[in-house]
Amino acid sequence: MSHSDVATPEWQAGKTQQAPVIDAYPEFEPGSYTFKGVTRPVYKSGKGPAIIVIHEVPGIYDDVCDFAQRLNKEGFTTYLPSLLGTPGMSYSTPNLIKSMSKLCVSKEFNRFAFREEAPIADWLRALARDAHRACGGPGVGAIGMCFSGGFALAMMADESVIAPVLSQPSMPFMLTKKLRHDIDVNPKDIPKIKARMERDDICLIGLRFSGDKMVPGDRFKYLTALLGDKFVGISIDSSPGNSNGIKAAAHSVLTRDYVDDENHPTYQAFQKVLTLFKKQLMPVPAQA
């Protein structure tokens, strides 16, 4: 179904108890988005084509905001939906535990073998339609991180999403051998997504650290087998003694473990993400 065929509500600007101003990042305008009776805070910043930035655990914390600002500086509008925690929260062990506890029991975010899709995906697709309508351009980018990594691919079931990125996609949890390679996408949508990627020449980028036990290499092998050369999997070496001194526990490629140095592999991975976003969302006009 095309985004133009679906009635979509609009993002509403305004500070609320659930969407406070983030003191350290006043340029992120607080607001909310409601779809099918579910309302969540959504922060908006920048100008240009839209990118939905779906945060990692524990929530919208400083490194997630810094990442969104890097996109803003490149000419994009970012939408940051708050799915866990309190916007502007600190990255701390208590906050990680609290968010993980909610994540593990929430029916909104989990898709196990008996469930076709995480229910949040439909809400995120609606937000993408609204962002496309508000910001224009050929479509919308989407990047999921950690527990939300697979959501960016699931969002491609809607025509508005044309630039998907999966950063350390950690769901579903590896409860079985099959789930080591599984991804949070409705199996019924996969043929449609593959057809769109071929038709519109869309690539999917996946990012992970090689030693990240939450993102097994089997998951990227599965995506390669599923999508062929339309999937660009980037595994950054985090093995013991690696030349960049990346710690074995490294997980967050574009946020907490990102190094803003042109010689660092996380910086180079970010540049590849930017290239995808610019190619898909800022196409060069054809010469007359």
PDB file of C-alpha atoms in Angstrom:
ATOM      1  CA  MET A   1       0.000   0.000   0.000  1.00  0.00           C
ATOM      2  CA  SER A   2       1.385   3.400  -0.943  1.00  0.00           C
ATOM      3  CA  HIS A   3       1.827   6.052   1.707  1.00  0.00           C
ATOM      4  CA  SER A   4      -0.520   8.278  -0.289  1.00  0.00           C
ATOM      5  CA  ASP A   5      -3.305   5.712   0.198  1.00  0.00           C
ATOM      6  CA  VAL A   6      -3.208   5.846   3.990  1.00  0.00           C
ATOM      7  CA  ALA A   7      -4.761   8.551   6.147  1.00  0.00           C
ATOM      8  CA  THR A   8      -1.929   9.745   8.367  1.00  0.00           C
ATOM      9  CA  PRO A   9      -2.100  12.159  11.309  1.00  0.00           C
ATOM     10  CA  GLU A  10       0.436  14.949  11.717  1.00  0.00           C
ATOM     11  CA  TRP A  11       3.302  15.388  14.166  1.00  0.00           C
ATOM     12  CA  GLN A  12       2.279  17.930  16.797  1.00  0.00           C
ATOM     13  CA  ALA A  13       4.866  20.335  18.188  1.00  0.00           C
ATOM     14  CA  GLY A  14       4.761  21.151  21.870  1.00  0.00           C
ATOM     15  CA  LYS A  15       6.365  20.423  25.211  1.00  0.00           C
ATOM     16  CA  THR A  16       4.526  17.943  27.446  1.00  0.00           C
ATOM     17  CA  GLN A  17       5.337  15.950  30.549  1.00  0.00           C
ATOM     18  CA  GLN A  18       6.272  12.997  28.320  1.00  0.00           C
ATOM     19  CA  ALA A  19       8.138  15.253  25.867  1.00  0.00           C
ATOM     20  CA  PRO A  20      10.155  17.751  27.909  1.00  0.00           C
ATOM     21  CA  VAL A  21      12.697  20.130  26.419  1.00  0.00           C
ATOM     22  CA  ILE A  22      16.100  18.428  26.346  1.00  0.00           C
ATOM     23  CA  ASP A  23      18.148  21.091  28.095  1.00  0.00           C
ATOM     24  CA  ALA A  24      21.470  20.177  26.478  1.00  0.00           C
ATOM     25  CA  TYR A  25      19.883  20.075  23.011  1.00  0.00           C
ATOM     26  CA  PRO A  26      17.351  22.928  22.759  1.00  0.00           C
ATOM     27  CA  GLU A  27      17.473  22.764  18.949  1.00  0.00           C
ATOM     28  CA  PHE A  28      15.465  19.519  19.157  1.00  0.00           C
ATOM     29  CA  GLU A  29      11.859  20.667  19.163  1.00  0.00           C
ATOM     30  CA  PRO A  30       9.682  18.510  21.421  1.00  0.00           C
ATOM     31  CA  GLY A  31       6.420  17.197  20.088  1.00  0.00           C
ATOM     32  CA  SER A  32       4.281  14.100  19.861  1.00  0.00           C
ATOM     33  CA  TYR A  33       2.842  11.763  17.293  1.00  0.00           C
ATOM     34  CA  THR A  34      -0.350   9.732  17.611  1.00  0.00           C
ATOM     35  CA  PHE A  35      -1.348   6.799  15.425  1.00  0.00           C
ATOM     36  CA  LYS A  36      -4.166   4.343  16.137  1.00  0.00           C
ATOM     37  CA  GLY A  37      -4.546   5.733  19.632  1.00  0.00           C
ATOM     38  CA  VAL A  38      -0.874   5.391  20.578  1.00  0.00           C
ATOM     39  CA  THR A  39       0.948   8.637  21.384  1.00  0.00           C
ATOM     40  CA  ARG A  40       4.704   8.930  21.805  1.00  0.00           C
ATOM     41  CA  PRO A  41       7.124  11.844  22.122  1.00  0.00           C
ATOM     42  CA  VAL A  42       8.941  12.691  18.890  1.00  0.00           C
ATOM     43  CA  TYR A  43      11.722  15.289  18.651  1.00  0.00           C
ATOM     44  CA  LYS A  44      12.376  17.144  15.412  1.00  0.00           C
ATOM     45  CA  SER A  45      15.444  19.098  14.300  1.00  0.00           C
ATOM     46  CA  GLY A  46      17.109  20.397  11.156  1.00  0.00           C
ATOM     47  CA  LYS A  47      15.959  21.133   7.625  1.00  0.00           C
ATOM     48  CA  GLY A  48      15.848  19.042   4.482  1.00  0.00           C
ATOM     49  CA  PRO A  49      14.679  15.510   3.659  1.00  0.00           C
ATOM     50  CA  ALA A  50      13.586  13.491   6.668  1.00  0.00           C
ATOM     51  CA  ILE A  51      15.396  10.681   8.462  1.00  0.00           C
ATOM     52  CA  ILE A  52      13.727   8.730  11.272  1.00  0.00           C
ATOM     53  CA  VAL A  53      16.388   8.038  13.930  1.00  0.00           C
ATOM     54  CA  ILE A  54      15.212   5.190  16.158  1.00  0.00           C
ATOM     55  CA  HIS A  55      17.289   5.218  19.326  1.00  0.00           C
ATOM     56  CA  GLU A  56      18.995   2.364  21.133  1.00  0.00           C
ATOM     57  CA  VAL A  57      18.896   1.361  24.797  1.00  0.00           C
ATOM     58  CA  PRO A  58      18.456   3.132  27.176  1.00  0.00           C
ATOM     59  CA  GLY A  59      16.665   5.885  25.194  1.00  0.00           C
ATOM     60  CA  ILE A  60      17.328   9.318  23.700  1.00  0.00           C
ATOM     61  CA  TYR A  61      20.612  10.108  25.417  1.00  0.00           C
ATOM     62  CA  ASP A  62      23.429  12.494  24.448  1.00  0.00           C
ATOM     63  CA  ASP A  63      25.233  10.277  21.914  1.00  0.00           C
ATOM     64  CA  VAL A  64      21.967   9.675  20.028  1.00  0.00           C
ATOM     65  CA  CYS A  65      21.363  13.437  19.892  1.00  0.00           C
ATOM     66  CA  ASP A  66      24.942  14.004  18.720  1.00  0.00           C
ATOM     67  CA  PHE A  67      24.412  11.507  15.905  1.00  0.00           C
ATOM     68  CA  ALA A  68      21.196  13.247  14.848  1.00  0.00           C
ATOM     69  CA  GLN A  69      23.031  16.575  14.860  1.00  0.00           C
ATOM     70  CA  ARG A  70      25.640  15.182  12.483  1.00  0.00           C
ATOM     71  CA  LEU A  71      22.789  14.384  10.109  1.00  0.00           C
ATOM     72  CA  ASN A  72      21.304  17.856  10.601  1.00  0.00           C
ATOM     73  CA  LYS A  73      24.617  19.439   9.599  1.00  0.00           C
ATOM     74  CA  GLU A  74      24.531  17.416   6.373  1.00  0.00           C
ATOM     75  CA  GLY A  75      21.179  18.908   5.360  1.00  0.00           C
ATOM     76  CA  PHE A  76      18.617  16.498   6.826  1.00  0.00           C
ATOM     77  CA  THR A  77      15.633  16.829   9.144  1.00  0.00           C
ATOM     78  CA  THR A  78      15.747  14.248  11.907  1.00  0.00           C
ATOM     79  CA  TYR A  79      12.774  12.814  13.758  1.00  0.00           C
ATOM     80  CA  LEU A  80      13.632  11.095  17.047  1.00  0.00           C
ATOM     81  CA  PRO A  81      10.742   9.053  18.478  1.00  0.00           C
ATOM     82  CA  SER A  82      11.131   8.229  22.168  1.00  0.00           C
ATOM     83  CA  LEU A  83      10.273   4.552  22.650  1.00  0.00           C
ATOM     84  CA  LEU A  84      12.023   3.798  25.948  1.00  0.00           C
ATOM     85  CA  GLY A  85      13.123   5.837  28.929  1.00  0.00           C
ATOM     86  CA  THR A  86      12.923   9.604  29.412  1.00  0.00           C
ATOM     87  CA  PRO A  87      14.195  11.913  26.642  1.00  0.00           C
ATOM     88  CA  GLY A  88      17.522  13.452  27.640  1.00  0.00           C
ATOM     89  CA  MET A  89      18.309  10.685  30.134  1.00  0.00           C
ATOM     90  CA  SER A  90      21.893   9.803  30.943  1.00  0.00           C
ATOM     91  CA  TYR A  91      23.632   6.639  29.780  1.00  0.00           C
ATOM     92  CA  SER A  92      23.986   4.729  33.047  1.00  0.00           C
ATOM     93  CA  THR A  93      23.709   1.190  34.355  1.00  0.00           C
ATOM     94  CA  PRO A  94      20.438   1.866  36.261  1.00  0.00           C
ATOM     95  CA  ASN A  95      18.871   3.409  33.125  1.00  0.00           C
ATOM     96  CA  LEU A  96      20.081   0.513  30.974  1.00  0.00           C
ATOM     97  CA  ILE A  97      18.556  -2.026  33.359  1.00  0.00           C
ATOM     98  CA  LYS A  98      15.268  -0.136  33.552  1.00  0.00           C
ATOM     99  CA  SER A  99      14.934   0.157  29.771  1.00  0.00           C
ATOM    100  CA  MET A 100      15.984  -3.441  29.155  1.00  0.00           C
ATOM    101  CA  SER A 101      13.423  -4.643  31.686  1.00  0.00           C
ATOM    102  CA  LYS A 102      10.673  -2.843  29.803  1.00  0.00           C
ATOM    103  CA  LEU A 103      11.992  -4.045  26.462  1.00  0.00           C
ATOM    104  CA  CYS A 104      12.004  -7.692  27.499  1.00  0.00           C
ATOM    105  CA  VAL A 105       8.351  -7.729  28.565  1.00  0.00           C
ATOM    106  CA  SER A 106       6.811  -5.245  26.122  1.00  0.00           C
ATOM    107  CA  LYS A 107       4.571  -6.646  23.403  1.00  0.00           C
ATOM    108  CA  GLU A 108       5.181  -3.476  21.395  1.00  0.00           C
ATOM    109  CA  PHE A 109       8.812  -4.205  20.600  1.00  0.00           C
ATOM    110  CA  ASN A 110       9.253  -7.972  20.674  1.00  0.00           C
ATOM    111  CA  ARG A 111       8.602 -10.355  17.823  1.00  0.00           C
ATOM    112  CA  PHE A 112       9.242 -13.943  18.740  1.00  0.00           C
ATOM    113  CA  ALA A 113       8.710 -16.969  16.508  1.00  0.00           C
ATOM    114  CA  PHE A 114       4.936 -16.915  16.994  1.00  0.00           C
ATOM    115  CA  ARG A 115       4.472 -13.230  16.107  1.00  0.00           C
ATOM    116  CA  GLU A 116       4.668 -11.903  12.575  1.00  0.00           C
ATOM    117  CA  GLU A 117       5.908  -8.413  13.397  1.00  0.00           C
ATOM    118  CA  ALA A 118       6.689  -6.096  16.284  1.00  0.00           C
ATOM    119  CA  PRO A 119       3.580  -3.874  16.611  1.00  0.00           C
ATOM    120  CA  ILE A 120       5.720  -0.722  16.786  1.00  0.00           C
ATOM    121  CA  ALA A 121       6.603  -1.123  13.088  1.00  0.00           C
ATOM    122  CA  ASP A 122       3.178   0.052  11.929  1.00  0.00           C
ATOM    123  CA  TRP A 123       3.436   3.163  14.131  1.00  0.00           C
ATOM    124  CA  LEU A 124       6.911   3.954  12.755  1.00  0.00           C
ATOM    125  CA  ARG A 125       5.709   3.577   9.170  1.00  0.00           C
ATOM    126  CA  ALA A 126       2.942   6.088   9.854  1.00  0.00           C
ATOM    127  CA  LEU A 127       5.489   8.526  11.312  1.00  0.00           C
ATOM    128  CA  ALA A 128       7.605   8.100   8.166  1.00  0.00           C
ATOM    129  CA  ARG A 129       4.613   8.947   5.953  1.00  0.00           C
ATOM    130  CA  ASP A 130       4.001  12.105   7.937  1.00  0.00           C
ATOM    131  CA  ALA A 131       7.687  13.089   7.832  1.00  0.00           C
ATOM    132  CA  HIS A 132       7.708  12.626   4.050  1.00  0.00           C
ATOM    133  CA  ARG A 133       4.639  14.785   3.675  1.00  0.00           C
ATOM    134  CA  ALA A 134       6.127  17.496   5.898  1.00  0.00           C
ATOM    135  CA  CYS A 135       9.673  17.523   4.508  1.00  0.00           C
ATOM    136  CA  GLY A 136       9.147  16.575   0.875  1.00  0.00           C
ATOM    137  CA  GLY A 137      11.808  15.002  -1.283  1.00  0.00           C
ATOM    138  CA  PRO A 138      11.691  11.580  -2.922  1.00  0.00           C
ATOM    139  CA  GLY A 139      11.268   9.728   0.370  1.00  0.00           C
ATOM    140  CA  VAL A 140      12.454   9.186   3.922  1.00  0.00           C
ATOM    141  CA  GLY A 141      15.507   7.584   5.506  1.00  0.00           C
ATOM    142  CA  ALA A 142      15.296   5.322   8.556  1.00  0.00           C
ATOM    143  CA  ILE A 143      17.990   4.077  10.889  1.00  0.00           C
ATOM    144  CA  GLY A 144      17.424   1.642  13.718  1.00  0.00           C
ATOM    145  CA  MET A 145      19.942   0.886  16.444  1.00  0.00           C
ATOM    146  CA  CYS A 146      20.323  -2.082  18.779  1.00  0.00           C
ATOM    147  CA  PHE A 147      16.831  -3.345  19.721  1.00  0.00           C
ATOM    148  CA  SER A 148      15.336  -1.131  16.978  1.00  0.00           C
ATOM    149  CA  GLY A 149      17.841  -2.140  14.290  1.00  0.00           C
ATOM    150  CA  GLY A 150      15.478  -4.335  12.311  1.00  0.00           C
ATOM    151  CA  PHE A 151      12.677  -1.779  12.412  1.00  0.00           C
ATOM    152  CA  ALA A 152      14.286   0.252   9.621  1.00  0.00           C
ATOM    153  CA  LEU A 153      13.930  -2.701   7.247  1.00  0.00           C
ATOM    154  CA  ALA A 154      10.377  -3.412   8.409  1.00  0.00           C
ATOM    155  CA  MET A 155       9.508   0.225   7.655  1.00  0.00           C
ATOM    156  CA  MET A 156      10.310  -0.409   3.991  1.00  0.00           C
ATOM    157  CA  ALA A 157       6.939  -2.124   3.696  1.00  0.00           C
ATOM    158  CA  ASP A 158       5.764   1.475   3.246  1.00  0.00           C
ATOM    159  CA  GLU A 159       6.692   3.265   0.009  1.00  0.00           C
ATOM    160  CA  SER A 160       7.832   6.411   1.850  1.00  0.00           C
ATOM    161  CA  VAL A 161      10.974   4.726   3.237  1.00  0.00           C
ATOM    162  CA  ILE A 162      13.731   4.552   0.626  1.00  0.00           C
ATOM    163  CA  ALA A 163      16.996   4.677   2.623  1.00  0.00           C
ATOM    164  CA  PRO A 164      17.214   2.047   5.388  1.00  0.00           C
ATOM    165  CA  VAL A 165      20.141   1.464   7.773  1.00  0.00           C
ATOM    166  CA  LEU A 166      20.434  -1.233  10.436  1.00  0.00           C
ATOM    167  CA  SER A 167      23.013  -0.368  13.069  1.00  0.00           C
ATOM    168  CA  GLN A 168      23.891  -3.293  15.378  1.00  0.00           C
ATOM    169  CA  PRO A 169      20.468  -4.978  14.889  1.00  0.00           C
ATOM    170  CA  SER A 170      20.121  -7.002  18.093  1.00  0.00           C
ATOM    171  CA  MET A 171      16.564  -8.295  17.899  1.00  0.00           C
ATOM    172  CA  PRO A 172      15.161 -10.832  18.111  1.00  0.00           C
ATOM    173  CA  PHE A 173      17.196 -12.161  21.019  1.00  0.00           C
ATOM    174  CA  MET A 174      19.068 -15.357  20.229  1.00  0.00           C
ATOM    175  CA  LEU A 175      16.757 -17.792  22.005  1.00  0.00           C
ATOM    176  CA  THR A 176      17.110 -20.413  19.276  1.00  0.00           C
ATOM    177  CA  LYS A 177      19.537 -21.181  16.446  1.00  0.00           C
ATOM    178  CA  LYS A 178      17.030 -19.788  13.930  1.00  0.00           C
ATOM    179  CA  LEU A 179      16.802 -16.482  15.777  1.00  0.00           C
ATOM    180  CA  ARG A 180      20.568 -15.986  15.399  1.00  0.00           C
ATOM    181  CA  HIS A 181      19.950 -14.955  11.815  1.00  0.00           C
ATOM    182  CA  ASP A 182      16.347 -13.751  12.049  1.00  0.00           C
ATOM    183  CA  ILE A 183      15.426 -10.071  11.724  1.00  0.00           C
ATOM    184  CA  ASP A 184      12.402  -8.055  12.924  1.00  0.00           C
ATOM    185  CA  VAL A 185      10.432  -8.069   9.663  1.00  0.00           C
ATOM    186  CA  ASN A 186       7.086  -9.612   8.845  1.00  0.00           C
ATOM    187  CA  PRO A 187       7.927 -12.584   6.557  1.00  0.00           C
ATOM    188  CA  LYS A 188       4.917 -11.680   4.416  1.00  0.00           C
ATOM    189  CA  ASP A 189       6.506  -8.290   3.645  1.00  0.00           C
ATOM    190  CA  ILE A 190       9.890  -9.620   2.543  1.00  0.00           C
ATOM    191  CA  PRO A 191       8.943 -10.306  -1.112  1.00  0.00           C
ATOM    192  CA  LYS A 192       7.490  -6.804  -1.413  1.00  0.00           C
ATOM    193  CA  ILE A 193      10.571  -5.240   0.176  1.00  0.00           C
ATOM    194  CA  LYS A 194      12.916  -7.190  -2.116  1.00  0.00           C
ATOM    195  CA  ALA A 195      10.908  -6.153  -5.170  1.00  0.00           C
ATOM    196  CA  ARG A 196      11.036  -2.501  -4.104  1.00  0.00           C
ATOM    197  CA  MET A 197      14.788  -2.644  -3.585  1.00  0.00           C
ATOM    198  CA  GLU A 198      15.256  -4.022  -7.093  1.00  0.00           C
ATOM    199  CA  ARG A 199      12.767  -1.689  -8.726  1.00  0.00           C
ATOM    200  CA  ASP A 200      14.026   1.500  -7.077  1.00  0.00           C
ATOM    201  CA  ASP A 201      17.712   0.506  -6.775  1.00  0.00           C
ATOM    202  CA  ILE A 202      17.661   0.732  -2.976  1.00  0.00           C
ATOM    203  CA  CYS A 203      20.471  -0.674  -0.850  1.00  0.00           C
ATOM    204  CA  LEU A 204      20.290  -1.639   2.799  1.00  0.00           C
ATOM    205  CA  ILE A 205      23.328  -0.933   4.980  1.00  0.00           C
ATOM    206  CA  GLY A 206      24.026  -3.015   8.077  1.00  0.00           C
ATOM    207  CA  LEU A 207      26.646  -2.133  10.699  1.00  0.00           C
ATOM    208  CA  ARG A 208      28.141  -4.228  13.485  1.00  0.00           C
ATOM    209  CA  PHE A 209      31.347  -4.863  15.407  1.00  0.00           C
ATOM    210  CA  SER A 210      32.811  -8.274  14.622  1.00  0.00           C
ATOM    211  CA  GLY A 211      32.981  -9.319  18.283  1.00  0.00           C
ATOM    212  CA  ASP A 212      29.496  -8.120  19.241  1.00  0.00           C
ATOM    213  CA  LYS A 213      27.736 -11.174  20.654  1.00  0.00           C
ATOM    214  CA  MET A 214      24.376  -9.394  20.491  1.00  0.00           C
ATOM    215  CA  VAL A 215      24.653  -9.128  16.695  1.00  0.00           C
ATOM    216  CA  PRO A 216      25.853 -12.508  15.411  1.00  0.00           C
ATOM    217  CA  GLY A 217      27.545 -12.694  12.033  1.00  0.00           C
ATOM    218  CA  ASP A 218      24.838 -15.176  10.991  1.00  0.00           C
ATOM    219  CA  ARG A 219      22.361 -12.283  10.887  1.00  0.00           C
ATOM    220  CA  PHE A 220      24.388 -10.480   8.205  1.00  0.00           C
ATOM    221  CA  LYS A 221      24.917 -13.751   6.309  1.00  0.00           C
ATOM    222  CA  TYR A 222      21.152 -14.215   6.281  1.00  0.00           C
ATOM    223  CA  LEU A 223      20.571 -10.698   4.959  1.00  0.00           C
ATOM    224  CA  THR A 224      23.161 -11.271   2.242  1.00  0.00           C
ATOM    225  CA  ALA A 225      21.487 -14.523   1.218  1.00  0.00           C
ATOM    226  CA  LEU A 226      18.089 -12.798   1.289  1.00  0.00           C
ATOM    227  CA  LEU A 227      18.950  -9.569  -0.519  1.00  0.00           C
ATOM    228  CA  GLY A 228      22.149 -10.308  -2.439  1.00  0.00           C
ATOM    229  CA  ASP A 229      24.136  -7.236  -3.427  1.00  0.00           C
ATOM    230  CA  LYS A 230      21.315  -4.987  -2.203  1.00  0.00           C
ATOM    231  CA  PHE A 231      22.626  -5.603   1.317  1.00  0.00           C
ATOM    232  CA  VAL A 232      25.905  -3.928   2.253  1.00  0.00           C
ATOM    233  CA  GLY A 233      27.102  -5.463   5.499  1.00  0.00           C
ATOM    234  CA  ILE A 234      29.901  -3.647   7.326  1.00  0.00           C
ATOM    235  CA  SER A 235      31.565  -5.607  10.138  1.00  0.00           C
ATOM    236  CA  ILE A 236      34.174  -3.558  11.993  1.00  0.00           C
ATOM    237  CA  ASP A 237      37.041  -5.515  13.511  1.00  0.00           C
ATOM    238  CA  SER A 238      36.820  -5.572  17.299  1.00  0.00           C
ATOM    239  CA  SER A 239      38.859  -8.724  17.808  1.00  0.00           C
ATOM    240  CA  PRO A 240      41.604  -8.750  20.483  1.00  0.00           C
ATOM    241  CA  GLY A 241      44.602  -6.683  19.393  1.00  0.00           C
ATOM    242  CA  ASN A 242      42.776  -4.978  16.510  1.00  0.00           C
ATOM    243  CA  SER A 243      44.724  -2.099  14.949  1.00  0.00           C
ATOM    244  CA  ASN A 244      42.220   0.574  16.019  1.00  0.00           C
ATOM    245  CA  GLY A 245      42.123  -0.377  19.685  1.00  0.00           C
ATOM    246  CA  ILE A 246      38.389  -1.019  19.575  1.00  0.00           C
ATOM    247  CA  LYS A 247      37.278  -2.722  22.762  1.00  0.00           C
ATOM    248  CA  ALA A 248      35.822  -6.210  22.663  1.00  0.00           C
ATOM    249  CA  ALA A 249      32.567  -4.985  24.194  1.00  0.00           C
ATOM    250  CA  ALA A 250      32.005  -2.332  21.493  1.00  0.00           C
ATOM    251  CA  HIS A 251      28.376  -2.290  20.342  1.00  0.00           C
ATOM    252  CA  SER A 252      27.091   1.137  19.242  1.00  0.00           C
ATOM    253  CA  VAL A 253      28.750   1.859  15.896  1.00  0.00           C
ATOM    254  CA  LEU A 254      27.375   5.369  15.292  1.00  0.00           C
ATOM    255  CA  THR A 255      26.885   6.615  18.850  1.00  0.00           C
ATOM    256  CA  ARG A 256      28.629   5.494  22.038  1.00  0.00           C
ATOM    257  CA  ASP A 257      31.543   3.745  20.286  1.00  0.00           C
ATOM    258  CA  TYR A 258      31.818   6.221  17.399  1.00  0.00           C
ATOM    259  CA  VAL A 259      35.163   8.012  16.897  1.00  0.00           C
ATOM    260  CA  ASP A 260      35.089  11.234  14.873  1.00  0.00           C
ATOM    261  CA  ASP A 261      38.393  10.629  13.104  1.00  0.00           C
ATOM    262  CA  GLU A 262      38.576  10.140   9.344  1.00  0.00           C
ATOM    263  CA  ASN A 263      40.995   7.240   9.816  1.00  0.00           C
ATOM    264  CA  HIS A 264      38.700   5.363  12.189  1.00  0.00           C
ATOM    265  CA  PRO A 265      36.415   2.619  10.807  1.00  0.00           C
ATOM    266  CA  THR A 266      33.345   3.978  12.626  1.00  0.00           C
ATOM    267  CA  TYR A 267      33.835   7.362  10.935  1.00  0.00           C
ATOM    268  CA  GLN A 268      34.235   5.609   7.587  1.00  0.00           C
ATOM    269  CA  ALA A 269      31.065   3.601   8.246  1.00  0.00           C
ATOM    270  CA  PHE A 270      29.195   6.820   8.990  1.00  0.00           C
ATOM    271  CA  GLN A 271      30.410   8.270   5.684  1.00  0.00           C
ATOM    272  CA  LYS A 272      28.938   5.261   3.853  1.00  0.00           C
ATOM    273  CA  VAL A 273      25.643   5.836   5.652  1.00  0.00           C
ATOM    274  CA  LEU A 274      25.734   9.493   4.599  1.00  0.00           C
ATOM    275  CA  THR A 275      26.420   8.472   1.011  1.00  0.00           C
ATOM    276  CA  LEU A 276      23.320   6.273   1.039  1.00  0.00           C
ATOM    277  CA  PHE A 277      21.141   9.000   2.523  1.00  0.00           C
ATOM    278  CA  LYS A 278      22.373  11.624   0.076  1.00  0.00           C
ATOM    279  CA  LYS A 279      22.020   9.345  -2.948  1.00  0.00           C
ATOM    280  CA  GLN A 280      18.488   8.337  -2.072  1.00  0.00           C
ATOM    281  CA  LEU A 281      17.128  11.489  -0.443  1.00  0.00           C
ATOM    282  CA  MET A 282      19.059  14.227  -2.284  1.00  0.00           C
ATOM    283  CA  PRO A 283      19.249  13.020  -5.891  1.00  0.00           C
ATOM    284  CA  VAL A 284      21.148  15.261  -8.301  1.00  0.00           C
ATOM    285  CA  PRO A 285      18.699  16.835 -10.790  1.00  0.00           C
ATOM    286  CA  ALA A 286      19.050  15.535 -14.314  1.00  0.00           C
ATOM    287  CA  GLN A 287      20.847  17.863 -16.730  1.00  0.00           C
ATOM    288  CA  ALA A 288      18.593  19.597 -19.255  1.00  0.00           C
TER     289      ALA A 288
END
